[in-house]
Structures are given as structure tokens and as C-alpha cells.
Amino acid sequence: MPRVNLVNRIQDNGNVPGHVAIIMDGNGRWAKKRGKPRSSGHKAGVETVKAIVQSAAKVGVEILTLFTFSIENWKRPKAEISAIMKLLYEKTRSELDELKKNNVRLIATGRIDKLSITRRNALRHAIKETARNTGLVLNLALNYGGRTEILEAVKKIAGDVKHGRISPKRIDEELFSSYLYTKGIPDPDLLIRTSGEMRLSNFLLWQTSYTELYVTDVLWPDFSENDFYKAILDYQNRDRRFGELSTK
Ligand code: IPE
Ligand code: IPE
Ligand code: MG
């Protein structure tokens, strides 16, 4: 179906997911299939990011969270890590004008403070420069791990209890959420994972408790605007019950 029809259909349905999160997986396999180095898969993956950011804005998604680099990804070979970090650095600089032009607000979720100073500064600069934009929020999950995030929250809460700043009785879901990196960001409505893997890989463990899951075999560099719209249409047909009985 032509793209414009898909966009119209999604908007006519009305229930566009406010927050879409994506585990962008399959860059390495994409490169391997072509006999190319893994870094060329990551490069191709960046082109998909650009296309999907635009598509998300087009259909009216408010927040797009992209799993860009996990804490566990530090276990990869040094050369691959450098290639990913270099790409990230170059793109935060070269795409800044485009983000501004498209009214996209960039934010980041994860241990940004652990990135090298030049990369961190480039990212912080882009975040600051786009802070007043009112369109799509592009949230990069970077140096992110769900269990680390939860443990850090627990440690901060324990400290606040110890110093009498909060009473243990006050610890509820809302308060706990406010100690996470994602403070103030609503939970994802839809989580897409490309390249067929049926796992969360430590992504947004707390936040995805009632998120709708969508897994496609398409590898991230091949993931097209149409593939993205298909995932959203699928979401729009789901019956989100949150433990209650269906209202459909
Ligand atoms: C996702 O693609 C990108 C990152 C994890 C940074 P992969 O590099 O995991 O690709 P596969 O899973 O090996 O194909
Ligand atoms: C998840 O993909 C991390 C990112 C997409 C950044 P991985 O490729 O690291 O996940 P596993 O190792 O297959 O679980
Ligand atoms: Mg992978």
C-alpha cells in the first residue's frame, strides 16, 4: 500500500502510540550477509534512524526511544565499539541542523557521563540546542542497561530513606519511576524489535510492563518507513487490557 495511504489510515484510526521504543537490531547480520565489516552495518543503520525519525514525526508519535548502545555492548571488540562511538559523535554533530529544522528535541537515557568527554560534550550540545523544540522527542538510550538503572534507583531511594528525606511508606510505583533515568517520560506504548530476536536484552525492564511488543524479522538497515507503519497499524488493532476485561 502506498505510504501516504498508510499514514492516513494510521491517523484515521486515532490511537497513534504516543511513545514508541525500538531495539534496533541486526546491523551485524546485515553486513555479514553482504560480506562487509560489521561497521558498515552500523553505518547503514544510521540511515534507517534518519528515515524512521521522520516517519514517527509524520504520523504523530510524540516520543521515539531508540536503543542505541547497551551497557553490555561494551563486551564487543574494541574496534566495533570505536566505530559505533565515532558514528554517534559524527552524526550528533552533522545531523544537528536537520533536527533543528524538523523541530525534533533530542534527549538521552543512560549513563551518558561514562562516555568520553568529546562525545559527551557533542551530545550535551545537541540536547541543549534542541531543548526548546516542540515536535518529536528523540530519546537515545545510550550506555543503557535496565538492571543497572533499577539498581541505581534503589541505591538513591535507600540513601534518601536513610537521610530521612522520604519515608519507606511513600515508596510506590510513581515514586520509584521518578528515580529512573526515564523520569517524566511516559512508558512506551509500543516496543518494536527488528531482526527476529524474541528478547528484551535488558531494555526498559520496568517501563515495558504493559507495553505492546512487535518483533519483525527485517534487519534494522532494511527496516523501511512502510515496515514502521505496519508495526503501528498492528498496534492499533491490539486490545490493551491492563489486567481488566476487554472494553472492545
Ligand atoms: C544492533 O545491531 C546495533 C547495536 C547493538 C549497537 P547488532 O550489532 O547487534 O547486529 P547483530 O545482532 O549482530 O546482527
Ligand atoms: C540490543 O541488541 C542492544 C541494542 C540494540 C543497542 P544486542 O544485539 O546487544 O542484543 P543481544 O546481545 O542479541 O541480546
Ligand atoms: Mg544484535
PDB file of C-alpha atoms and ligand atoms in Angstrom:
ATOM      1  CA  MET A   1       0.000   0.000   0.000  1.00  0.00           C
ATOM      2  CA  PRO A   2       1.350   3.486  -0.830  1.00  0.00           C
ATOM      3  CA  ARG A   3       2.897   5.296   2.127  1.00  0.00           C
ATOM      4  CA  VAL A   4       0.571   8.254   2.129  1.00  0.00           C
ATOM      5  CA  ASN A   5      -2.431   5.907   2.471  1.00  0.00           C
ATOM      6  CA  LEU A   6      -0.785   4.149   5.381  1.00  0.00           C
ATOM      7  CA  VAL A   7      -0.166   7.467   7.129  1.00  0.00           C
ATOM      8  CA  ASN A   8      -3.790   8.488   6.562  1.00  0.00           C
ATOM      9  CA  ARG A   9      -5.045   5.140   7.821  1.00  0.00           C
ATOM     10  CA  ILE A  10      -2.936   5.392  10.969  1.00  0.00           C
ATOM     11  CA  GLN A  11      -4.175   8.884  11.670  1.00  0.00           C
ATOM     12  CA  ASP A  12      -7.807   7.981  10.941  1.00  0.00           C
ATOM     13  CA  ASN A  13      -7.590   5.139  13.444  1.00  0.00           C
ATOM     14  CA  GLY A  14      -6.918   7.777  16.083  1.00  0.00           C
ATOM     15  CA  ASN A  15      -4.943   5.785  18.650  1.00  0.00           C
ATOM     16  CA  VAL A  16      -1.431   6.627  17.471  1.00  0.00           C
ATOM     17  CA  PRO A  17       1.048   5.324  20.084  1.00  0.00           C
ATOM     18  CA  GLY A  18       2.415   8.302  21.995  1.00  0.00           C
ATOM     19  CA  HIS A  19       5.704   6.617  22.835  1.00  0.00           C
ATOM     20  CA  VAL A  20       7.378   4.093  20.539  1.00  0.00           C
ATOM     21  CA  ALA A  21      10.599   2.368  21.616  1.00  0.00           C
ATOM     22  CA  ILE A  22      12.791   0.413  19.207  1.00  0.00           C
ATOM     23  CA  ILE A  23      15.505  -2.192  19.749  1.00  0.00           C
ATOM     24  CA  MET A  24      17.423  -1.523  16.550  1.00  0.00           C
ATOM     25  CA  ASP A  25      18.948  -4.946  15.991  1.00  0.00           C
ATOM     26  CA  GLY A  26      20.538  -6.757  13.052  1.00  0.00           C
ATOM     27  CA  ASN A  27      23.210  -4.365  11.786  1.00  0.00           C
ATOM     28  CA  GLY A  28      25.925  -7.014  12.088  1.00  0.00           C
ATOM     29  CA  ARG A  29      23.914  -9.689  10.303  1.00  0.00           C
ATOM     30  CA  TRP A  30      23.033  -7.236   7.548  1.00  0.00           C
ATOM     31  CA  ALA A  31      26.745  -6.554   6.951  1.00  0.00           C
ATOM     32  CA  LYS A  32      27.696 -10.225   7.172  1.00  0.00           C
ATOM     33  CA  LYS A  33      25.143 -11.142   4.507  1.00  0.00           C
ATOM     34  CA  ARG A  34      26.956  -8.725   2.199  1.00  0.00           C
ATOM     35  CA  GLY A  35      30.445  -9.856   3.149  1.00  0.00           C
ATOM     36  CA  LYS A  36      31.122  -6.425   4.678  1.00  0.00           C
ATOM     37  CA  PRO A  37      32.558  -5.432   8.062  1.00  0.00           C
ATOM     38  CA  ARG A  38      30.084  -5.003  10.938  1.00  0.00           C
ATOM     39  CA  SER A  39      30.808  -1.269  10.984  1.00  0.00           C
ATOM     40  CA  SER A  40      29.215  -0.895   7.546  1.00  0.00           C
ATOM     41  CA  GLY A  41      26.035  -2.373   9.052  1.00  0.00           C
ATOM     42  CA  HIS A  42      26.065   0.292  11.754  1.00  0.00           C
ATOM     43  CA  LYS A  43      26.596   2.969   9.116  1.00  0.00           C
ATOM     44  CA  ALA A  44      23.619   1.683   7.117  1.00  0.00           C
ATOM     45  CA  GLY A  45      21.631   1.573  10.368  1.00  0.00           C
ATOM     46  CA  VAL A  46      22.070   5.315  10.807  1.00  0.00           C
ATOM     47  CA  GLU A  47      20.261   5.899   7.509  1.00  0.00           C
ATOM     48  CA  THR A  48      17.322   3.902   8.870  1.00  0.00           C
ATOM     49  CA  VAL A  49      17.355   6.052  12.006  1.00  0.00           C
ATOM     50  CA  LYS A  50      17.002   9.185   9.897  1.00  0.00           C
ATOM     51  CA  ALA A  51      14.075   7.737   7.924  1.00  0.00           C
ATOM     52  CA  ILE A  52      12.237   6.425  10.995  1.00  0.00           C
ATOM     53  CA  VAL A  53      12.625   9.696  12.924  1.00  0.00           C
ATOM     54  CA  GLN A  54      10.855  11.425  10.045  1.00  0.00           C
ATOM     55  CA  SER A  55       8.169   8.741   9.780  1.00  0.00           C
ATOM     56  CA  ALA A  56       7.476   8.868  13.517  1.00  0.00           C
ATOM     57  CA  ALA A  57       7.027  12.632  13.343  1.00  0.00           C
ATOM     58  CA  LYS A  58       4.817  12.286  10.260  1.00  0.00           C
ATOM     59  CA  VAL A  59       2.261  10.008  11.932  1.00  0.00           C
ATOM     60  CA  GLY A  60       2.224  11.967  15.170  1.00  0.00           C
ATOM     61  CA  VAL A  61       4.273   9.797  17.533  1.00  0.00           C
ATOM     62  CA  GLU A  62       5.360  12.070  20.404  1.00  0.00           C
ATOM     63  CA  ILE A  63       8.371  10.183  21.791  1.00  0.00           C
ATOM     64  CA  LEU A  64      10.679   7.824  19.915  1.00  0.00           C
ATOM     65  CA  THR A  65      13.172   5.946  22.094  1.00  0.00           C
ATOM     66  CA  LEU A  66      15.969   4.188  20.235  1.00  0.00           C
ATOM     67  CA  PHE A  67      18.178   1.571  21.894  1.00  0.00           C
ATOM     68  CA  THR A  68      21.493   2.802  20.558  1.00  0.00           C
ATOM     69  CA  PHE A  69      24.113   1.198  22.800  1.00  0.00           C
ATOM     70  CA  SER A  70      23.683  -1.082  25.795  1.00  0.00           C
ATOM     71  CA  ILE A  71      25.961  -1.365  28.819  1.00  0.00           C
ATOM     72  CA  GLU A  72      26.501  -4.970  27.741  1.00  0.00           C
ATOM     73  CA  ASN A  73      27.673  -3.820  24.284  1.00  0.00           C
ATOM     74  CA  TRP A  74      30.988  -2.771  25.917  1.00  0.00           C
ATOM     75  CA  LYS A  75      31.793  -6.502  25.787  1.00  0.00           C
ATOM     76  CA  ARG A  76      32.181  -6.284  21.987  1.00  0.00           C
ATOM     77  CA  PRO A  77      35.548  -5.975  20.230  1.00  0.00           C
ATOM     78  CA  LYS A  78      37.210  -2.582  20.741  1.00  0.00           C
ATOM     79  CA  ALA A  79      37.217  -1.787  17.019  1.00  0.00           C
ATOM     80  CA  GLU A  80      33.467  -2.242  16.735  1.00  0.00           C
ATOM     81  CA  ILE A  81      32.812  -0.102  19.826  1.00  0.00           C
ATOM     82  CA  SER A  82      35.015   2.682  18.428  1.00  0.00           C
ATOM     83  CA  ALA A  83      33.218   2.537  15.090  1.00  0.00           C
ATOM     84  CA  ILE A  84      29.821   2.883  16.808  1.00  0.00           C
ATOM     85  CA  MET A  85      31.023   5.712  19.071  1.00  0.00           C
ATOM     86  CA  LYS A  86      32.617   7.531  16.153  1.00  0.00           C
ATOM     87  CA  LEU A  87      29.397   7.322  14.157  1.00  0.00           C
ATOM     88  CA  LEU A  88      27.435   8.590  17.106  1.00  0.00           C
ATOM     89  CA  TYR A  89      29.771  11.529  17.563  1.00  0.00           C
ATOM     90  CA  GLU A  90      29.821  12.433  13.871  1.00  0.00           C
ATOM     91  CA  LYS A  91      26.070  12.153  13.484  1.00  0.00           C
ATOM     92  CA  THR A  92      25.155  14.168  16.580  1.00  0.00           C
ATOM     93  CA  ARG A  93      27.209  16.957  15.003  1.00  0.00           C
ATOM     94  CA  SER A  94      26.250  16.601  11.346  1.00  0.00           C
ATOM     95  CA  GLU A  95      22.531  16.000  11.950  1.00  0.00           C
ATOM     96  CA  LEU A  96      22.017  18.812  14.451  1.00  0.00           C
ATOM     97  CA  ASP A  97      20.801  21.314  11.851  1.00  0.00           C
ATOM     98  CA  GLU A  98      18.388  18.742  10.462  1.00  0.00           C
ATOM     99  CA  LEU A  99      16.994  18.066  13.952  1.00  0.00           C
ATOM    100  CA  LYS A 100      16.539  21.788  14.491  1.00  0.00           C
ATOM    101  CA  LYS A 101      14.892  22.231  11.105  1.00  0.00           C
ATOM    102  CA  ASN A 102      12.453  19.416  11.876  1.00  0.00           C
ATOM    103  CA  ASN A 103      11.662  20.735  15.378  1.00  0.00           C
ATOM    104  CA  VAL A 104      12.961  17.497  16.974  1.00  0.00           C
ATOM    105  CA  ARG A 105      14.024  17.596  20.626  1.00  0.00           C
ATOM    106  CA  LEU A 106      16.921  15.314  21.439  1.00  0.00           C
ATOM    107  CA  ILE A 107      17.242  13.719  24.870  1.00  0.00           C
ATOM    108  CA  ALA A 108      19.281  10.782  26.172  1.00  0.00           C
ATOM    109  CA  THR A 109      18.650   7.968  28.621  1.00  0.00           C
ATOM    110  CA  GLY A 110      21.533   6.071  30.220  1.00  0.00           C
ATOM    111  CA  ARG A 111      24.998   6.592  31.678  1.00  0.00           C
ATOM    112  CA  ILE A 112      26.000   9.450  29.405  1.00  0.00           C
ATOM    113  CA  ASP A 113      28.542  10.572  32.000  1.00  0.00           C
ATOM    114  CA  LYS A 114      30.563   7.432  31.231  1.00  0.00           C
ATOM    115  CA  LEU A 115      31.096   8.380  27.574  1.00  0.00           C
ATOM    116  CA  SER A 116      34.328  10.109  26.596  1.00  0.00           C
ATOM    117  CA  ILE A 117      34.371  13.861  27.191  1.00  0.00           C
ATOM    118  CA  THR A 118      34.284  14.881  23.495  1.00  0.00           C
ATOM    119  CA  ARG A 119      31.350  12.585  22.741  1.00  0.00           C
ATOM    120  CA  ARG A 120      29.507  13.603  25.854  1.00  0.00           C
ATOM    121  CA  ASN A 121      30.006  17.276  25.058  1.00  0.00           C
ATOM    122  CA  ALA A 122      28.780  16.866  21.470  1.00  0.00           C
ATOM    123  CA  LEU A 123      25.686  15.099  22.756  1.00  0.00           C
ATOM    124  CA  ARG A 124      25.055  17.649  25.509  1.00  0.00           C
ATOM    125  CA  HIS A 125      25.445  20.447  22.963  1.00  0.00           C
ATOM    126  CA  ALA A 126      22.836  18.861  20.669  1.00  0.00           C
ATOM    127  CA  ILE A 127      20.496  18.289  23.615  1.00  0.00           C
ATOM    128  CA  LYS A 128      20.843  21.912  24.703  1.00  0.00           C
ATOM    129  CA  GLU A 129      20.440  23.285  21.178  1.00  0.00           C
ATOM    130  CA  THR A 130      17.197  21.369  20.615  1.00  0.00           C
ATOM    131  CA  ALA A 131      15.773  21.756  24.143  1.00  0.00           C
ATOM    132  CA  ARG A 132      13.145  24.279  23.086  1.00  0.00           C
ATOM    133  CA  ASN A 133      11.876  22.295  20.102  1.00  0.00           C
ATOM    134  CA  THR A 134       8.252  21.279  20.392  1.00  0.00           C
ATOM    135  CA  GLY A 135       7.985  18.415  17.880  1.00  0.00           C
ATOM    136  CA  LEU A 136       9.042  14.775  18.193  1.00  0.00           C
ATOM    137  CA  VAL A 137      11.140  13.882  21.243  1.00  0.00           C
ATOM    138  CA  LEU A 138      14.003  11.670  20.097  1.00  0.00           C
ATOM    139  CA  ASN A 139      15.299   9.743  23.095  1.00  0.00           C
ATOM    140  CA  LEU A 140      18.591   7.920  22.600  1.00  0.00           C
ATOM    141  CA  ALA A 141      19.081   5.055  25.043  1.00  0.00           C
ATOM    142  CA  LEU A 142      22.821   5.193  25.257  1.00  0.00           C
ATOM    143  CA  ASN A 143      25.073   3.219  27.546  1.00  0.00           C
ATOM    144  CA  TYR A 144      21.776   1.986  28.921  1.00  0.00           C
ATOM    145  CA  GLY A 145      21.024  -1.149  30.939  1.00  0.00           C
ATOM    146  CA  GLY A 146      17.689  -1.834  32.608  1.00  0.00           C
ATOM    147  CA  ARG A 147      19.017  -3.657  35.672  1.00  0.00           C
ATOM    148  CA  THR A 148      21.688  -1.014  36.299  1.00  0.00           C
ATOM    149  CA  GLU A 149      19.010   1.660  36.056  1.00  0.00           C
ATOM    150  CA  ILE A 150      16.830  -0.148  38.628  1.00  0.00           C
ATOM    151  CA  LEU A 151      19.770  -0.747  40.989  1.00  0.00           C
ATOM    152  CA  GLU A 152      20.813   2.902  40.806  1.00  0.00           C
ATOM    153  CA  ALA A 153      17.258   3.928  41.653  1.00  0.00           C
ATOM    154  CA  VAL A 154      17.217   1.535  44.621  1.00  0.00           C
ATOM    155  CA  LYS A 155      20.504   2.962  45.917  1.00  0.00           C
ATOM    156  CA  LYS A 156      19.246   6.563  45.635  1.00  0.00           C
ATOM    157  CA  ILE A 157      15.984   5.677  47.371  1.00  0.00           C
ATOM    158  CA  ALA A 158      17.871   3.872  50.149  1.00  0.00           C
ATOM    159  CA  GLY A 159      20.040   6.972  50.614  1.00  0.00           C
ATOM    160  CA  ASP A 160      17.004   9.256  50.761  1.00  0.00           C
ATOM    161  CA  VAL A 161      15.330   6.970  53.293  1.00  0.00           C
ATOM    162  CA  LYS A 162      18.494   6.834  55.389  1.00  0.00           C
ATOM    163  CA  HIS A 163      18.720  10.625  55.496  1.00  0.00           C
ATOM    164  CA  GLY A 164      15.061  10.979  56.356  1.00  0.00           C
ATOM    165  CA  ARG A 165      14.144  12.650  53.033  1.00  0.00           C
ATOM    166  CA  ILE A 166      11.456  10.069  52.289  1.00  0.00           C
ATOM    167  CA  SER A 167       9.597   7.573  54.379  1.00  0.00           C
ATOM    168  CA  PRO A 168       9.562   3.939  53.181  1.00  0.00           C
ATOM    169  CA  LYS A 169       5.762   4.117  53.249  1.00  0.00           C
ATOM    170  CA  ARG A 170       5.872   6.629  50.411  1.00  0.00           C
ATOM    171  CA  ILE A 171       7.640   4.244  48.024  1.00  0.00           C
ATOM    172  CA  ASP A 172       5.085   3.429  45.356  1.00  0.00           C
ATOM    173  CA  GLU A 173       5.272   2.910  41.582  1.00  0.00           C
ATOM    174  CA  GLU A 174       5.096   6.612  40.861  1.00  0.00           C
ATOM    175  CA  LEU A 175       7.888   7.492  43.265  1.00  0.00           C
ATOM    176  CA  PHE A 176      10.050   4.620  42.045  1.00  0.00           C
ATOM    177  CA  SER A 177       9.580   5.736  38.423  1.00  0.00           C
ATOM    178  CA  SER A 178      10.763   9.206  39.378  1.00  0.00           C
ATOM    179  CA  TYR A 179      14.154   7.749  40.390  1.00  0.00           C
ATOM    180  CA  LEU A 180      14.726   6.134  36.993  1.00  0.00           C
ATOM    181  CA  TYR A 181      16.638   7.696  34.083  1.00  0.00           C
ATOM    182  CA  THR A 182      13.285   7.981  32.324  1.00  0.00           C
ATOM    183  CA  LYS A 183      11.811  10.287  34.969  1.00  0.00           C
ATOM    184  CA  GLY A 184       8.956  12.292  33.461  1.00  0.00           C
ATOM    185  CA  ILE A 185       8.755  10.174  30.303  1.00  0.00           C
ATOM    186  CA  PRO A 186       5.603   8.060  29.949  1.00  0.00           C
ATOM    187  CA  ASP A 187       6.104   4.297  29.499  1.00  0.00           C
ATOM    188  CA  PRO A 188       6.378   3.091  25.901  1.00  0.00           C
ATOM    189  CA  ASP A 189       3.075   2.114  24.278  1.00  0.00           C
ATOM    190  CA  LEU A 190       4.777   0.049  21.598  1.00  0.00           C
ATOM    191  CA  LEU A 191       8.154  -1.706  21.540  1.00  0.00           C
ATOM    192  CA  ILE A 192       9.493  -2.793  18.157  1.00  0.00           C
ATOM    193  CA  ARG A 193      12.451  -5.166  17.838  1.00  0.00           C
ATOM    194  CA  THR A 194      13.979  -5.819  14.444  1.00  0.00           C
ATOM    195  CA  SER A 195      15.848  -8.919  13.253  1.00  0.00           C
ATOM    196  CA  GLY A 196      13.634 -11.506  14.918  1.00  0.00           C
ATOM    197  CA  GLU A 197      15.098 -11.847  18.399  1.00  0.00           C
ATOM    198  CA  MET A 198      12.386 -12.555  20.992  1.00  0.00           C
ATOM    199  CA  ARG A 199      14.000 -10.878  23.991  1.00  0.00           C
ATOM    200  CA  LEU A 200      14.290  -7.546  25.751  1.00  0.00           C
ATOM    201  CA  SER A 201      18.097  -7.619  26.134  1.00  0.00           C
ATOM    202  CA  ASN A 202      17.887  -5.574  29.354  1.00  0.00           C
ATOM    203  CA  PHE A 203      15.948  -2.718  27.706  1.00  0.00           C
ATOM    204  CA  LEU A 204      13.477  -0.648  29.756  1.00  0.00           C
ATOM    205  CA  LEU A 205      12.631  -3.539  32.094  1.00  0.00           C
ATOM    206  CA  TRP A 206      10.491  -1.511  34.490  1.00  0.00           C
ATOM    207  CA  GLN A 207       8.889   0.675  31.830  1.00  0.00           C
ATOM    208  CA  THR A 208       7.684  -2.077  29.462  1.00  0.00           C
ATOM    209  CA  SER A 209       5.417  -3.937  31.901  1.00  0.00           C
ATOM    210  CA  TYR A 210       2.333  -3.168  29.782  1.00  0.00           C
ATOM    211  CA  THR A 211       3.980  -2.204  26.505  1.00  0.00           C
ATOM    212  CA  GLU A 212       2.735  -3.891  23.323  1.00  0.00           C
ATOM    213  CA  LEU A 213       5.520  -5.914  21.692  1.00  0.00           C
ATOM    214  CA  TYR A 214       6.158  -6.174  17.966  1.00  0.00           C
ATOM    215  CA  VAL A 215       9.001  -8.269  16.555  1.00  0.00           C
ATOM    216  CA  THR A 216       9.869  -8.314  12.873  1.00  0.00           C
ATOM    217  CA  ASP A 217      12.473 -10.434  11.063  1.00  0.00           C
ATOM    218  CA  VAL A 218      13.557  -7.423   8.998  1.00  0.00           C
ATOM    219  CA  LEU A 219      17.140  -6.388   9.834  1.00  0.00           C
ATOM    220  CA  TRP A 220      17.464  -2.800  11.073  1.00  0.00           C
ATOM    221  CA  PRO A 221      19.294  -1.404   8.000  1.00  0.00           C
ATOM    222  CA  ASP A 222      16.458  -2.822   5.830  1.00  0.00           C
ATOM    223  CA  PHE A 223      13.660  -1.557   8.104  1.00  0.00           C
ATOM    224  CA  SER A 224      11.645   0.842   5.958  1.00  0.00           C
ATOM    225  CA  GLU A 225       9.090   3.556   6.520  1.00  0.00           C
ATOM    226  CA  ASN A 226       6.424   1.055   5.449  1.00  0.00           C
ATOM    227  CA  ASP A 227       7.679  -1.536   7.953  1.00  0.00           C
ATOM    228  CA  PHE A 228       7.346   1.084  10.681  1.00  0.00           C
ATOM    229  CA  TYR A 229       3.803   1.972   9.628  1.00  0.00           C
ATOM    230  CA  LYS A 230       2.888  -1.736   9.547  1.00  0.00           C
ATOM    231  CA  ALA A 231       4.026  -2.059  13.175  1.00  0.00           C
ATOM    232  CA  ILE A 232       1.880   0.901  14.170  1.00  0.00           C
ATOM    233  CA  LEU A 233      -1.175  -0.451  12.352  1.00  0.00           C
ATOM    234  CA  ASP A 234      -0.670  -3.754  14.147  1.00  0.00           C
ATOM    235  CA  TYR A 235      -0.511  -1.894  17.472  1.00  0.00           C
ATOM    236  CA  GLN A 236      -3.729  -0.072  16.639  1.00  0.00           C
ATOM    237  CA  ASN A 237      -5.551  -3.414  16.423  1.00  0.00           C
ATOM    238  CA  ARG A 238      -4.389  -4.605  19.844  1.00  0.00           C
ATOM    239  CA  ASP A 239      -6.679  -4.842  22.835  1.00  0.00           C
ATOM    240  CA  ARG A 240      -4.734  -3.290  25.730  1.00  0.00           C
ATOM    241  CA  ARG A 241      -6.465  -4.670  28.793  1.00  0.00           C
ATOM    242  CA  PHE A 242      -4.016  -3.782  31.610  1.00  0.00           C
ATOM    243  CA  GLY A 243      -5.397  -6.725  33.556  1.00  0.00           C
ATOM    244  CA  GLU A 244      -9.000  -5.574  33.193  1.00  0.00           C
ATOM    245  CA  LEU A 245     -11.723  -7.057  30.992  1.00  0.00           C
ATOM    246  CA  SER A 246     -11.934  -6.050  27.353  1.00  0.00           C
ATOM    247  CA  THR A 247     -13.902  -2.947  26.532  1.00  0.00           C
ATOM    248  CA  LYS A 248     -13.901  -3.769  22.802  1.00  0.00           C
TER     249      LYS A 248
HETATM  250  C1  IPE B   1      22.379  -3.567  16.652  1.00  0.00           C
HETATM  251  O1  IPE B   1      22.910  -4.427  15.712  1.00  0.00           O
HETATM  252  C2  IPE B   1      23.294  -2.403  16.970  1.00  0.00           C
HETATM  253  C3  IPE B   1      23.927  -2.455  18.296  1.00  0.00           C
HETATM  254  C4  IPE B   1      23.777  -3.386  19.189  1.00  0.00           C
HETATM  255  C5  IPE B   1      24.817  -1.347  18.631  1.00  0.00           C
HETATM  256  P1  IPE B   1      23.912  -5.590  16.107  1.00  0.00           P
HETATM  257  O2  IPE B   1      25.297  -5.058  16.021  1.00  0.00           O
HETATM  258  O3  IPE B   1      23.537  -6.189  17.406  1.00  0.00           O
HETATM  259  O4  IPE B   1      23.658  -6.624  14.932  1.00  0.00           O
HETATM  260  P2  IPE B   1      23.565  -8.205  15.026  1.00  0.00           P
HETATM  261  O5  IPE B   1      22.570  -8.538  16.099  1.00  0.00           O
HETATM  262  O6  IPE B   1      24.920  -8.691  15.369  1.00  0.00           O
HETATM  263  O7  IPE B   1      23.110  -8.636  13.685  1.00  0.00           O
HETATM  264  C1  IPE B   2      20.385  -4.844  21.972  1.00  0.00           C
HETATM  265  O1  IPE B   2      20.883  -5.598  20.934  1.00  0.00           O
HETATM  266  C2  IPE B   2      21.152  -3.560  22.119  1.00  0.00           C
HETATM  267  C3  IPE B   2      20.941  -2.545  21.084  1.00  0.00           C
HETATM  268  C4  IPE B   2      20.147  -2.664  20.063  1.00  0.00           C
HETATM  269  C5  IPE B   2      21.671  -1.320  21.255  1.00  0.00           C
HETATM  270  P1  IPE B   2      22.015  -6.699  21.163  1.00  0.00           P
HETATM  271  O2  IPE B   2      22.395  -7.181  19.824  1.00  0.00           O
HETATM  272  O3  IPE B   2      23.096  -6.167  22.010  1.00  0.00           O
HETATM  273  O4  IPE B   2      21.231  -7.818  21.977  1.00  0.00           O
HETATM  274  P2  IPE B   2      21.583  -9.360  22.188  1.00  0.00           P
HETATM  275  O5  IPE B   2      23.016  -9.449  22.565  1.00  0.00           O
HETATM  276  O6  IPE B   2      21.301 -10.072  20.905  1.00  0.00           O
HETATM  277  O7  IPE B   2      20.642  -9.822  23.261  1.00  0.00           O
HETATM  278 MG    MG B   3      22.302  -7.698  17.933  1.00  0.00          MG
END
